[in-house]
mmCIF file of C-alpha atoms and ligand atoms in Angstrom:
data_model
loop_
_atom_site.group_PDB
_atom_site.id
_atom_site.type_symbol
_atom_site.label_atom_id
_atom_site.label_comp_id
_atom_site.label_asym_id
_atom_site.label_seq_id
_atom_site.Cartn_x
_atom_site.Cartn_y
_atom_site.Cartn_z
ATOM 1 C CA MET O 1 19.029 -73.400 12.666
ATOM 2 C CA ARG O 2 22.025 -73.615 10.270
ATOM 3 C CA LEU O 3 20.350 -71.088 8.049
ATOM 4 C CA LEU O 4 19.714 -68.582 10.920
ATOM 5 C CA LYS O 5 23.210 -68.878 11.973
ATOM 6 C CA GLN O 6 24.476 -68.173 8.423
ATOM 7 C CA LYS O 7 22.032 -65.228 8.144
ATOM 8 C CA ASN O 8 23.423 -63.754 11.336
ATOM 9 C CA PHE O 9 27.063 -64.112 10.079
ATOM 10 C CA LEU O 10 26.139 -62.308 6.776
ATOM 11 C CA LYS O 11 24.177 -59.596 8.582
ATOM 12 C CA PRO O 12 25.370 -56.255 7.256
ATOM 13 C CA LYS O 13 27.622 -54.443 9.528
ATOM 14 C CA ASN O 14 25.414 -51.367 9.683
ATOM 15 C CA THR O 15 22.879 -53.265 11.675
ATOM 16 C CA ASP O 16 21.583 -50.164 13.604
ATOM 17 C CA LYS O 17 20.325 -48.648 10.377
ATOM 18 C CA PRO O 18 16.584 -49.132 9.859
ATOM 19 C CA MET O 19 16.819 -50.589 6.453
ATOM 20 C CA ASN O 20 18.362 -53.837 7.675
ATOM 21 C CA GLY O 21 17.448 -53.937 11.284
ATOM 22 C CA PRO O 22 15.476 -56.651 13.022
ATOM 23 C CA SER O 23 12.312 -54.606 13.073
ATOM 24 C CA ARG O 24 12.380 -54.231 9.175
ATOM 25 C CA CYS O 25 13.014 -57.811 8.967
ATOM 26 C CA PHE O 26 10.057 -58.507 11.142
ATOM 27 C CA VAL O 27 7.780 -56.280 9.215
ATOM 28 C CA SER O 28 8.931 -57.622 5.867
ATOM 29 C CA ILE O 29 8.304 -61.250 7.195
ATOM 30 C CA PHE O 30 5.059 -60.142 8.544
ATOM 31 C CA ALA O 31 4.003 -58.494 5.300
ATOM 32 C CA MET O 32 5.125 -61.387 3.266
ATOM 33 C CA SER O 33 3.042 -63.848 5.345
ATOM 34 C CA LEU O 34 0.085 -61.616 4.903
ATOM 35 C CA PHE O 35 0.746 -61.458 1.159
ATOM 36 C CA LEU O 36 1.213 -65.185 1.000
ATOM 37 C CA SER O 37 -1.960 -65.863 3.010
ATOM 38 C CA ALA O 38 -3.757 -63.677 0.468
ATOM 39 C CA ALA O 39 -2.139 -65.515 -2.327
ATOM 40 C CA PHE O 40 -3.085 -68.839 -0.998
ATOM 41 C CA LEU O 41 -6.726 -67.632 -0.674
ATOM 42 C CA LEU O 42 -6.547 -66.744 -4.276
ATOM 43 C CA ALA O 43 -5.041 -70.254 -4.975
ATOM 44 C CA GLY O 44 -8.054 -71.527 -3.285
ATOM 45 C CA CYS O 45 -10.360 -69.704 -5.706
ATOM 46 C CA SER O 46 -8.483 -71.181 -8.582
ATOM 47 C CA ALA O 47 -8.718 -74.635 -7.075
ATOM 48 C CA ALA O 48 -12.327 -74.535 -8.330
ATOM 49 C CA SER O 49 -10.936 -74.483 -11.794
ATOM 50 C CA HIS O 50 -8.441 -77.371 -10.836
ATOM 51 C CA LYS O 51 -5.502 -75.551 -11.931
ATOM 52 C CA ARG O 52 -2.291 -75.532 -9.896
ATOM 53 C CA ILE O 53 -0.747 -72.022 -9.467
ATOM 54 C CA ILE O 54 2.964 -71.886 -9.890
ATOM 55 C CA ARG O 55 4.635 -68.822 -8.011
ATOM 56 C CA ILE O 56 7.975 -67.383 -9.206
ATOM 57 C CA GLY O 57 9.663 -64.571 -7.542
ATOM 58 C CA HIS O 58 12.494 -62.337 -8.552
ATOM 59 C CA ASN O 59 14.073 -59.003 -7.568
ATOM 60 C CA GLN O 60 14.253 -57.107 -10.834
ATOM 61 C CA SER O 61 11.814 -54.698 -12.570
ATOM 62 C CA THR O 62 9.196 -55.711 -15.194
ATOM 63 C CA SER O 63 11.243 -54.317 -17.913
ATOM 64 C CA HIS O 64 14.398 -56.195 -16.964
ATOM 65 C CA PRO O 65 15.445 -59.259 -19.243
ATOM 66 C CA THR O 66 14.855 -61.554 -16.337
ATOM 67 C CA HIS O 67 11.141 -60.635 -16.082
ATOM 68 C CA ILE O 68 10.766 -60.791 -19.932
ATOM 69 C CA ALA O 69 12.185 -64.320 -19.891
ATOM 70 C CA LEU O 70 9.965 -65.517 -17.015
ATOM 71 C CA THR O 71 7.005 -64.058 -18.956
ATOM 72 C CA ALA O 72 7.983 -66.111 -21.848
ATOM 73 C CA PHE O 73 8.047 -69.150 -19.482
ATOM 74 C CA GLN O 74 4.615 -68.240 -18.274
ATOM 75 C CA ASP O 75 3.274 -68.086 -21.860
ATOM 76 C CA TYR O 76 4.987 -71.393 -22.740
ATOM 77 C CA ILE O 77 3.472 -73.284 -19.870
ATOM 78 C CA HIS O 78 0.133 -71.566 -20.620
ATOM 79 C CA GLN O 79 0.147 -72.769 -24.177
ATOM 80 C CA ASN O 80 1.326 -76.266 -23.404
ATOM 81 C CA LEU O 81 -0.111 -77.080 -19.995
ATOM 82 C CA GLY O 82 -2.734 -74.400 -19.536
ATOM 83 C CA ASP O 83 -5.486 -76.692 -18.614
ATOM 84 C CA ARG O 84 -3.367 -77.839 -15.547
ATOM 85 C CA TYR O 85 -1.104 -74.938 -14.548
ATOM 86 C CA VAL O 86 -1.216 -71.095 -14.132
ATOM 87 C CA VAL O 87 2.207 -69.367 -13.747
ATOM 88 C CA GLU O 88 2.364 -66.177 -11.732
ATOM 89 C CA VAL O 89 5.465 -64.040 -11.840
ATOM 90 C CA TYR O 90 6.218 -61.689 -8.996
ATOM 91 C CA PRO O 91 8.943 -59.081 -9.721
ATOM 92 C CA SER O 92 10.629 -56.349 -7.672
ATOM 93 C CA GLU O 93 11.074 -58.343 -4.397
ATOM 94 C CA LEU O 94 7.313 -58.473 -3.916
ATOM 95 C CA LEU O 95 7.918 -61.842 -2.296
ATOM 96 C CA GLY O 96 10.856 -60.504 -0.215
ATOM 97 C CA SER O 97 14.590 -60.319 -0.647
ATOM 98 C CA GLN O 98 16.385 -62.996 -2.655
ATOM 99 C CA THR O 99 17.454 -64.769 0.445
ATOM 100 C CA ASP O 100 13.831 -64.701 1.722
ATOM 101 C CA MET O 101 12.815 -66.060 -1.737
ATOM 102 C CA VAL O 102 15.200 -68.936 -1.582
ATOM 103 C CA GLN O 103 13.871 -69.908 1.730
ATOM 104 C CA LEU O 104 10.250 -69.699 0.572
ATOM 105 C CA THR O 105 11.366 -72.008 -2.424
ATOM 106 C CA GLN O 106 12.917 -74.336 -0.040
ATOM 107 C CA THR O 107 9.839 -74.860 2.011
ATOM 108 C CA GLY O 108 7.548 -74.923 -1.033
ATOM 109 C CA ALA O 109 5.688 -71.708 -0.014
ATOM 110 C CA ILE O 110 6.617 -70.664 -3.601
ATOM 111 C CA ASP O 111 7.669 -72.939 -6.447
ATOM 112 C CA TYR O 112 10.612 -71.029 -8.062
ATOM 113 C CA CYS O 113 12.775 -67.954 -7.709
ATOM 114 C CA ILE O 114 15.761 -66.311 -9.377
ATOM 115 C CA ALA O 115 18.718 -65.976 -6.926
ATOM 116 C CA SER O 116 22.132 -64.597 -7.553
ATOM 117 C CA ASN O 117 24.806 -67.411 -7.443
ATOM 118 C CA ALA O 118 26.481 -65.208 -4.760
ATOM 119 C CA ILE O 119 23.720 -65.961 -2.119
ATOM 120 C CA LEU O 120 23.505 -69.576 -2.985
ATOM 121 C CA GLU O 121 26.926 -70.143 -1.684
ATOM 122 C CA THR O 122 25.433 -70.112 1.908
ATOM 123 C CA PHE O 123 23.183 -72.987 0.843
ATOM 124 C CA SER O 124 25.938 -75.172 -0.686
ATOM 125 C CA LYS O 125 29.668 -74.457 -0.747
ATOM 126 C CA ASN O 126 29.818 -75.766 -4.358
ATOM 127 C CA TYR O 127 28.296 -72.399 -5.489
ATOM 128 C CA GLU O 128 31.565 -70.656 -4.248
ATOM 129 C CA ILE O 129 33.234 -71.531 -7.662
ATOM 130 C CA PHE O 130 31.131 -69.032 -9.644
ATOM 131 C CA ASN O 131 31.625 -66.267 -7.132
ATOM 132 C CA LEU O 132 35.410 -66.310 -7.522
ATOM 133 C CA PRO O 133 36.766 -62.966 -8.928
ATOM 134 C CA TYR O 134 38.486 -63.392 -12.246
ATOM 135 C CA LEU O 135 37.326 -66.929 -12.746
ATOM 136 C CA PHE O 136 36.481 -66.610 -16.286
ATOM 137 C CA ALA O 137 38.968 -65.182 -18.940
ATOM 138 C CA SER O 138 36.220 -63.923 -21.266
ATOM 139 C CA THR O 139 32.430 -63.733 -21.700
ATOM 140 C CA GLU O 140 32.693 -66.653 -24.179
ATOM 141 C CA SER O 141 34.507 -68.824 -21.612
ATOM 142 C CA TYR O 142 31.742 -67.911 -19.032
ATOM 143 C CA HIS O 143 28.889 -68.786 -21.476
ATOM 144 C CA HIS O 144 30.545 -72.022 -22.649
ATOM 145 C CA ALA O 145 31.190 -73.139 -19.031
ATOM 146 C CA MET O 146 27.661 -72.352 -17.921
ATOM 147 C CA ASP O 147 26.221 -74.145 -20.803
ATOM 148 C CA ASP O 148 28.222 -77.202 -20.029
ATOM 149 C CA SER O 149 25.815 -79.333 -18.048
ATOM 150 C CA SER O 150 28.418 -81.747 -16.994
ATOM 151 C CA LEU O 151 30.125 -78.883 -15.321
ATOM 152 C CA THR O 152 27.099 -77.245 -13.778
ATOM 153 C CA ALA O 153 25.367 -80.550 -12.698
ATOM 154 C CA PRO O 154 27.237 -81.167 -9.489
ATOM 155 C CA ILE O 155 26.608 -77.526 -8.450
ATOM 156 C CA PHE O 156 22.954 -77.337 -9.535
ATOM 157 C CA THR O 157 21.938 -80.538 -7.706
ATOM 158 C CA ALA O 158 24.026 -79.779 -4.561
ATOM 159 C CA THR O 159 21.073 -78.359 -2.707
ATOM 160 C CA GLU O 160 18.635 -81.174 -3.333
ATOM 161 C CA LYS O 161 18.712 -82.243 0.281
ATOM 162 C CA ALA O 162 18.120 -78.483 1.308
ATOM 163 C CA GLY O 163 14.773 -78.688 -0.775
ATOM 164 C CA PHE O 164 15.632 -77.022 -4.047
ATOM 165 C CA THR O 165 17.459 -77.594 -7.382
ATOM 166 C CA ALA O 166 18.782 -75.231 -9.950
ATOM 167 C CA VAL O 167 17.065 -75.628 -13.316
ATOM 168 C CA THR O 168 18.890 -73.013 -15.504
ATOM 169 C CA TRP O 169 21.203 -70.049 -15.297
ATOM 170 C CA LEU O 170 20.761 -66.394 -16.488
ATOM 171 C CA ASP O 171 23.400 -63.988 -17.581
ATOM 172 C CA ALA O 172 24.089 -61.158 -15.093
ATOM 173 C CA GLY O 173 27.016 -59.645 -17.014
ATOM 174 C CA THR O 174 30.139 -58.440 -15.457
ATOM 175 C CA ARG O 175 30.442 -56.811 -12.057
ATOM 176 C CA ASN O 176 32.406 -53.599 -11.698
ATOM 177 C CA PHE O 177 32.775 -51.002 -8.889
ATOM 178 C CA TYR O 178 30.821 -47.767 -8.970
ATOM 179 C CA THR O 179 31.121 -44.986 -6.457
ATOM 180 C CA VAL O 180 29.345 -41.776 -5.425
ATOM 181 C CA ASN O 181 32.259 -39.351 -5.714
ATOM 182 C CA LYS O 182 35.593 -41.171 -5.773
ATOM 183 C CA PRO O 183 36.663 -42.617 -9.111
ATOM 184 C CA ILE O 184 38.306 -46.113 -8.774
ATOM 185 C CA GLN O 185 41.317 -46.429 -10.855
ATOM 186 C CA SER O 186 43.234 -49.029 -8.657
ATOM 187 C CA PRO O 187 42.624 -51.103 -5.603
ATOM 188 C CA ALA O 188 44.286 -48.399 -3.614
ATOM 189 C CA ASP O 189 41.335 -46.138 -4.343
ATOM 190 C CA LEU O 190 39.098 -48.555 -2.422
ATOM 191 C CA LYS O 191 40.865 -48.098 0.855
ATOM 192 C CA GLY O 192 38.533 -46.663 3.459
ATOM 193 C CA LEU O 193 35.571 -46.944 1.270
ATOM 194 C CA LYS O 194 32.489 -48.890 2.315
ATOM 195 C CA ILE O 195 31.272 -50.906 -0.667
ATOM 196 C CA ARG O 196 28.148 -52.869 -0.723
ATOM 197 C CA VAL O 197 28.683 -56.478 -1.722
ATOM 198 C CA GLN O 198 26.258 -59.474 -2.000
ATOM 199 C CA GLN O 199 25.762 -61.562 1.170
ATOM 200 C CA SER O 200 28.458 -64.069 0.461
ATOM 201 C CA PRO O 201 31.619 -64.979 2.370
ATOM 202 C CA THR O 202 33.608 -64.985 -0.970
ATOM 203 C CA ASN O 203 32.571 -61.500 -1.723
ATOM 204 C CA ILE O 204 33.438 -60.291 1.646
ATOM 205 C CA GLU O 205 36.875 -61.888 1.349
ATOM 206 C CA MET O 206 37.290 -60.344 -2.114
ATOM 207 C CA MET O 207 36.745 -56.902 -0.792
ATOM 208 C CA ARG O 208 39.121 -57.515 2.110
ATOM 209 C CA LEU O 209 41.798 -58.463 -0.454
ATOM 210 C CA LEU O 210 41.101 -55.513 -2.536
ATOM 211 C CA GLY O 211 41.356 -53.150 0.559
ATOM 212 C CA GLY O 212 37.844 -51.797 0.732
ATOM 213 C CA SER O 213 35.387 -52.342 3.578
ATOM 214 C CA ALA O 214 32.632 -54.820 2.582
ATOM 215 C CA THR O 215 29.158 -53.859 3.467
ATOM 216 C CA PRO O 216 26.904 -56.918 2.718
ATOM 217 C CA MET O 217 23.192 -56.102 2.190
ATOM 218 C CA GLY O 218 20.222 -57.126 0.052
ATOM 219 C CA PHE O 219 19.805 -55.663 -3.450
ATOM 220 C CA GLY O 220 16.751 -53.706 -2.589
ATOM 221 C CA ASP O 221 18.464 -51.789 0.248
ATOM 222 C CA VAL O 222 21.318 -50.475 -1.846
ATOM 223 C CA TYR O 223 19.744 -47.377 -3.526
ATOM 224 C CA THR O 224 18.719 -45.961 -0.016
ATOM 225 C CA ALA O 225 22.145 -46.842 1.437
ATOM 226 C CA LEU O 226 23.927 -44.910 -1.454
ATOM 227 C CA GLN O 227 21.702 -41.976 -1.177
ATOM 228 C CA SER O 228 22.061 -41.503 2.671
ATOM 229 C CA ASN O 229 25.902 -42.107 2.366
ATOM 230 C CA ILE O 230 25.739 -45.249 4.524
ATOM 231 C CA ILE O 231 27.927 -46.778 1.791
ATOM 232 C CA ASP O 232 30.345 -45.106 -0.636
ATOM 233 C CA GLY O 233 29.656 -47.363 -3.487
ATOM 234 C CA ALA O 234 28.642 -50.726 -4.734
ATOM 235 C CA GLU O 235 29.537 -53.324 -7.518
ATOM 236 C CA ASN O 236 27.344 -54.717 -10.167
ATOM 237 C CA ASN O 237 26.548 -54.737 -13.899
ATOM 238 C CA GLU O 238 25.486 -51.579 -15.729
ATOM 239 C CA MET O 239 21.802 -52.400 -15.415
ATOM 240 C CA ALA O 240 21.982 -51.484 -11.691
ATOM 241 C CA LEU O 241 22.799 -47.872 -12.728
ATOM 242 C CA THR O 242 19.649 -47.400 -14.701
ATOM 243 C CA ASP O 243 17.184 -50.047 -13.665
ATOM 244 C CA ASN O 244 17.690 -49.643 -9.967
ATOM 245 C CA GLY O 245 18.675 -45.859 -10.189
ATOM 246 C CA HIS O 246 22.130 -46.232 -8.683
ATOM 247 C CA GLY O 247 23.506 -44.113 -11.492
ATOM 248 C CA ASP O 248 21.391 -41.128 -10.173
ATOM 249 C CA VAL O 249 23.774 -41.102 -7.119
ATOM 250 C CA CYS O 250 27.053 -42.871 -8.208
ATOM 251 C CA LYS O 251 28.887 -40.916 -10.955
ATOM 252 C CA TYR O 252 31.976 -43.215 -11.592
ATOM 253 C CA TYR O 253 31.703 -46.656 -12.943
ATOM 254 C CA SER O 254 35.074 -48.467 -13.226
ATOM 255 C CA TYR O 255 35.461 -51.557 -15.556
ATOM 256 C CA ASP O 256 37.749 -53.623 -13.289
ATOM 257 C CA MET O 257 35.550 -56.581 -14.393
ATOM 258 C CA HIS O 258 36.049 -58.456 -11.045
ATOM 259 C CA GLN O 259 33.204 -61.065 -11.463
ATOM 260 C CA MET O 260 30.855 -62.707 -13.839
ATOM 261 C CA VAL O 261 28.154 -64.015 -11.318
ATOM 262 C CA PRO O 262 25.311 -65.835 -13.027
ATOM 263 C CA ASP O 263 21.834 -65.669 -11.672
ATOM 264 C CA ILE O 264 20.114 -69.103 -11.143
ATOM 265 C CA LEU O 265 16.545 -70.208 -11.492
ATOM 266 C CA ILE O 266 15.747 -72.612 -8.752
ATOM 267 C CA GLY O 267 12.739 -74.754 -8.163
ATOM 268 C CA ASN O 268 11.255 -76.496 -5.178
ATOM 269 C CA ASN O 269 12.169 -80.205 -5.341
ATOM 270 C CA VAL O 270 8.645 -81.593 -4.124
ATOM 271 C CA PHE O 271 7.048 -79.514 -6.925
ATOM 272 C CA ILE O 272 9.481 -80.609 -9.578
ATOM 273 C CA GLU O 273 9.161 -84.265 -8.522
ATOM 274 C CA SER O 274 5.328 -83.970 -8.689
ATOM 275 C CA LEU O 275 5.512 -83.457 -12.332
ATOM 276 C CA THR O 276 4.697 -86.401 -14.677
ATOM 277 C CA ASP O 277 7.366 -87.304 -17.239
ATOM 278 C CA GLU O 278 5.457 -85.486 -19.954
ATOM 279 C CA GLU O 279 5.127 -82.410 -17.868
ATOM 280 C CA ARG O 280 8.635 -82.406 -16.788
ATOM 281 C CA MET O 281 9.765 -82.489 -20.586
ATOM 282 C CA ILE O 282 7.608 -79.372 -21.105
ATOM 283 C CA PHE O 283 9.018 -77.709 -18.018
ATOM 284 C CA GLU O 284 12.608 -78.430 -18.993
ATOM 285 C CA GLU O 285 11.879 -76.849 -22.515
ATOM 286 C CA GLY O 286 10.413 -73.950 -20.554
ATOM 287 C CA TYR O 287 13.734 -73.589 -18.491
ATOM 288 C CA ARG O 288 15.707 -73.538 -21.793
ATOM 289 C CA LEU O 289 13.452 -70.718 -22.984
ATOM 290 C CA VAL O 290 14.100 -68.672 -19.900
ATOM 291 C CA ASN O 291 17.850 -69.032 -20.578
ATOM 292 C CA GLN O 292 17.547 -68.176 -24.357
ATOM 293 C CA VAL O 293 15.115 -65.253 -23.979
ATOM 294 C CA GLN O 294 17.067 -63.602 -21.115
ATOM 295 C CA ARG O 295 20.351 -63.982 -22.821
ATOM 296 C CA GLN O 296 18.973 -62.425 -26.121
ATOM 297 C CA GLU O 297 17.441 -59.543 -24.164
ATOM 298 C CA TRP O 298 20.447 -58.982 -22.065
ATOM 299 C CA VAL O 299 22.746 -57.809 -24.739
ATOM 300 C CA ASN O 300 20.489 -54.945 -25.918
ATOM 301 C CA ALA O 301 19.478 -54.096 -22.260
ATOM 302 C CA VAL O 302 23.249 -53.682 -21.238
ATOM 303 C CA SER O 303 23.891 -51.392 -24.318
ATOM 304 C CA ALA O 304 20.840 -49.359 -23.655
ATOM 305 C CA ALA O 305 21.783 -49.118 -19.907
ATOM 306 C CA ILE O 306 25.267 -47.753 -20.827
ATOM 307 C CA GLU O 307 23.899 -45.109 -23.139
ATOM 308 C CA LYS O 308 21.412 -43.977 -20.579
ATOM 309 C CA ALA O 309 23.941 -43.923 -17.721
ATOM 310 C CA ALA O 310 26.354 -41.918 -19.795
ATOM 311 C CA ASN O 311 23.943 -39.494 -21.477
ATOM 312 C CA GLN O 312 21.212 -38.864 -19.100
ATOM 313 C CA GLN O 313 22.590 -39.758 -15.579
ATOM 314 C CA LYS O 314 26.104 -38.403 -16.498
ATOM 315 C CA VAL O 315 27.949 -41.310 -15.144
ATOM 316 C CA GLN O 316 31.616 -41.461 -16.218
ATOM 317 C CA PHE O 317 32.937 -44.878 -17.475
ATOM 318 C CA LEU O 318 36.387 -45.545 -16.397
ATOM 319 C CA TYR O 319 38.790 -48.175 -17.746
ATOM 320 C CA PRO O 320 41.462 -48.939 -15.069
ATOM 321 C CA ASP O 321 44.361 -51.319 -15.585
ATOM 322 C CA GLN O 322 42.889 -54.640 -14.461
ATOM 323 C CA ALA O 323 46.174 -56.354 -13.415
ATOM 324 C CA PRO O 324 46.480 -54.866 -9.818
ATOM 325 C CA PHE O 325 42.839 -55.979 -9.159
ATOM 326 C CA VAL O 326 43.621 -59.418 -10.574
ATOM 327 C CA ASN O 327 46.630 -59.865 -8.540
ATOM 328 C CA ALA O 328 45.084 -58.670 -5.323
ATOM 329 C CA CYS O 329 42.254 -61.242 -5.641
ATOM 330 C CA SER O 330 44.399 -64.299 -6.796
ATOM 331 C CA PRO O 331 44.858 -65.692 -3.292
ATOM 332 C CA LEU O 332 41.164 -66.356 -3.069
ATOM 333 C CA HIS O 333 41.227 -68.974 -5.763
ATOM 334 C CA GLN O 334 43.758 -70.987 -3.734
ATOM 335 C CA SER O 335 42.027 -70.735 -0.523
ATOM 336 C CA VAL O 336 38.584 -71.703 -1.969
ATOM 337 C CA LEU O 337 40.030 -74.705 -3.672
ATOM 338 C CA GLU O 338 41.875 -75.727 -0.520
ATOM 339 C CA ASN O 339 38.724 -75.536 1.571
ATOM 340 C CA ASN O 340 36.559 -77.275 -0.931
ATOM 341 C CA PRO O 341 38.671 -79.713 -3.058
ATOM 342 C CA ALA O 342 35.527 -81.253 -4.546
ATOM 343 C CA ILE O 343 35.185 -78.197 -6.849
ATOM 344 C CA ARG O 344 38.713 -78.617 -8.176
ATOM 345 C CA PRO O 345 37.791 -80.735 -11.227
ATOM 346 C CA ILE O 346 35.238 -78.103 -12.254
ATOM 347 C CA TYR O 347 37.729 -75.293 -11.759
ATOM 348 C CA ASP O 348 40.166 -77.348 -14.102
ATOM 349 C CA VAL O 349 37.533 -77.587 -16.824
ATOM 350 C CA ILE O 350 36.902 -73.802 -16.578
ATOM 351 C CA GLN O 351 40.668 -73.268 -17.064
ATOM 352 C CA GLU O 352 40.339 -75.316 -20.331
ATOM 353 C CA TYR O 353 37.643 -73.026 -21.536
ATOM 354 C CA ASN O 354 39.711 -70.110 -20.562
ATOM 355 C CA LYS O 355 42.606 -71.402 -22.790
ATOM 356 C CA GLN O 356 40.053 -71.810 -25.598
ATOM 357 C CA TYR O 357 38.372 -68.407 -25.323
ATOM 358 C CA PRO O 358 41.092 -66.161 -23.819
ATOM 359 C CA THR O 359 39.516 -62.805 -24.605
ATOM 360 C CA THR O 360 36.003 -61.398 -24.893
ATOM 361 C CA THR O 361 34.885 -60.727 -28.545
ATOM 362 C CA GLU O 362 31.106 -61.086 -28.011
HETATM 363 C C1 LIG M 1 22.320 -58.306 -10.167
HETATM 364 C C2 LIG M 1 21.796 -59.769 -10.223
HETATM 365 C C3 LIG M 1 20.700 -60.027 -9.066
HETATM 366 C C4 LIG M 1 21.475 -59.611 -7.684
HETATM 367 C C5 LIG M 1 21.989 -58.296 -7.800
HETATM 368 C C6 LIG M 1 22.674 -57.941 -6.442
HETATM 369 O O1 LIG M 1 21.379 -57.497 -10.462
HETATM 370 O O2 LIG M 1 21.215 -59.896 -11.397
HETATM 371 O O3 LIG M 1 20.356 -61.335 -8.973
HETATM 372 O O4 LIG M 1 20.489 -59.726 -6.725
HETATM 373 O O5 LIG M 1 22.919 -58.083 -8.937
HETATM 374 O O6 LIG M 1 23.788 -57.347 -6.521
HETATM 375 O O7 LIG M 1 22.269 -58.204 -5.280
#
């Protein structure tokens, strides 16, 4: 009930458009049920070989660092526990949108999925912290904070009662605005523009503070929305331009650097708790591998995306003064901390990392 309410609250404003309308939702849930029924039949077949199938869903392509990292996990489990488990990785929203996949992980219909930290905020308020604009002073500060398990533990375990736990994080770079035909040089340029944001109250509030019109929708719907002028732009890392084709439509990408929002690998609690101590240690090593492989792949993938976007898609990269964006967003830190004082100690530790690593050099 709570989830349904939250979903409605976050429903995109363009609800009359087919891409997010109730009929599409029904069709996709129906398609997903069919798909999962088929998958369970297959699971039944493999029961003959006494192997438990582990299903992991994500919304990126098969050449994306996220998929490469999950494939490494698949291989690792195969090498170490191949007599007991078979890992299956489903890319490209095959199992539904990220929100659908989180709900499937909650109920145990699938075992793991990758979700952006942004959408996890609707499952636990603690996740709000990593959605704050201009939270991290540099990439180094972001990486050190995310690697600090004493900092992430209260967040990663906050959804245990909801049925899932976060087991590691993945880099999703820095989020910046990109638009079809209006270069964004300052927050004033966002006025009157419909910008797709992730389905999170913090992101909606961020856009309000910056003066644009927030249009929340799932990642898989953004390309069509851009192409059909339902929205004027979006915000994401550089990979969205190339891997998701957004750079075919949007010709201006502005480095305002408003957020570093991690992706999170979450797992179903019942499944995780069913593992023996020995298996759990192997899985934990597997989660570490996901994090390492994804981060190594990420650096080259982003450089390649920038090159392709500039040279083949003819996207112009802009470097606006960040100060007016930072100032416009700053009230959000105060309001989030006031509404959720439990995250204040985590916020304070992040400020220490910011002092230690004030500028990006990586
Ligand atoms: C990034 C992120 C995804 C997220 C997407 C979005 O690509 O890695 O997890 O779904 O942004 O904007 O929705």
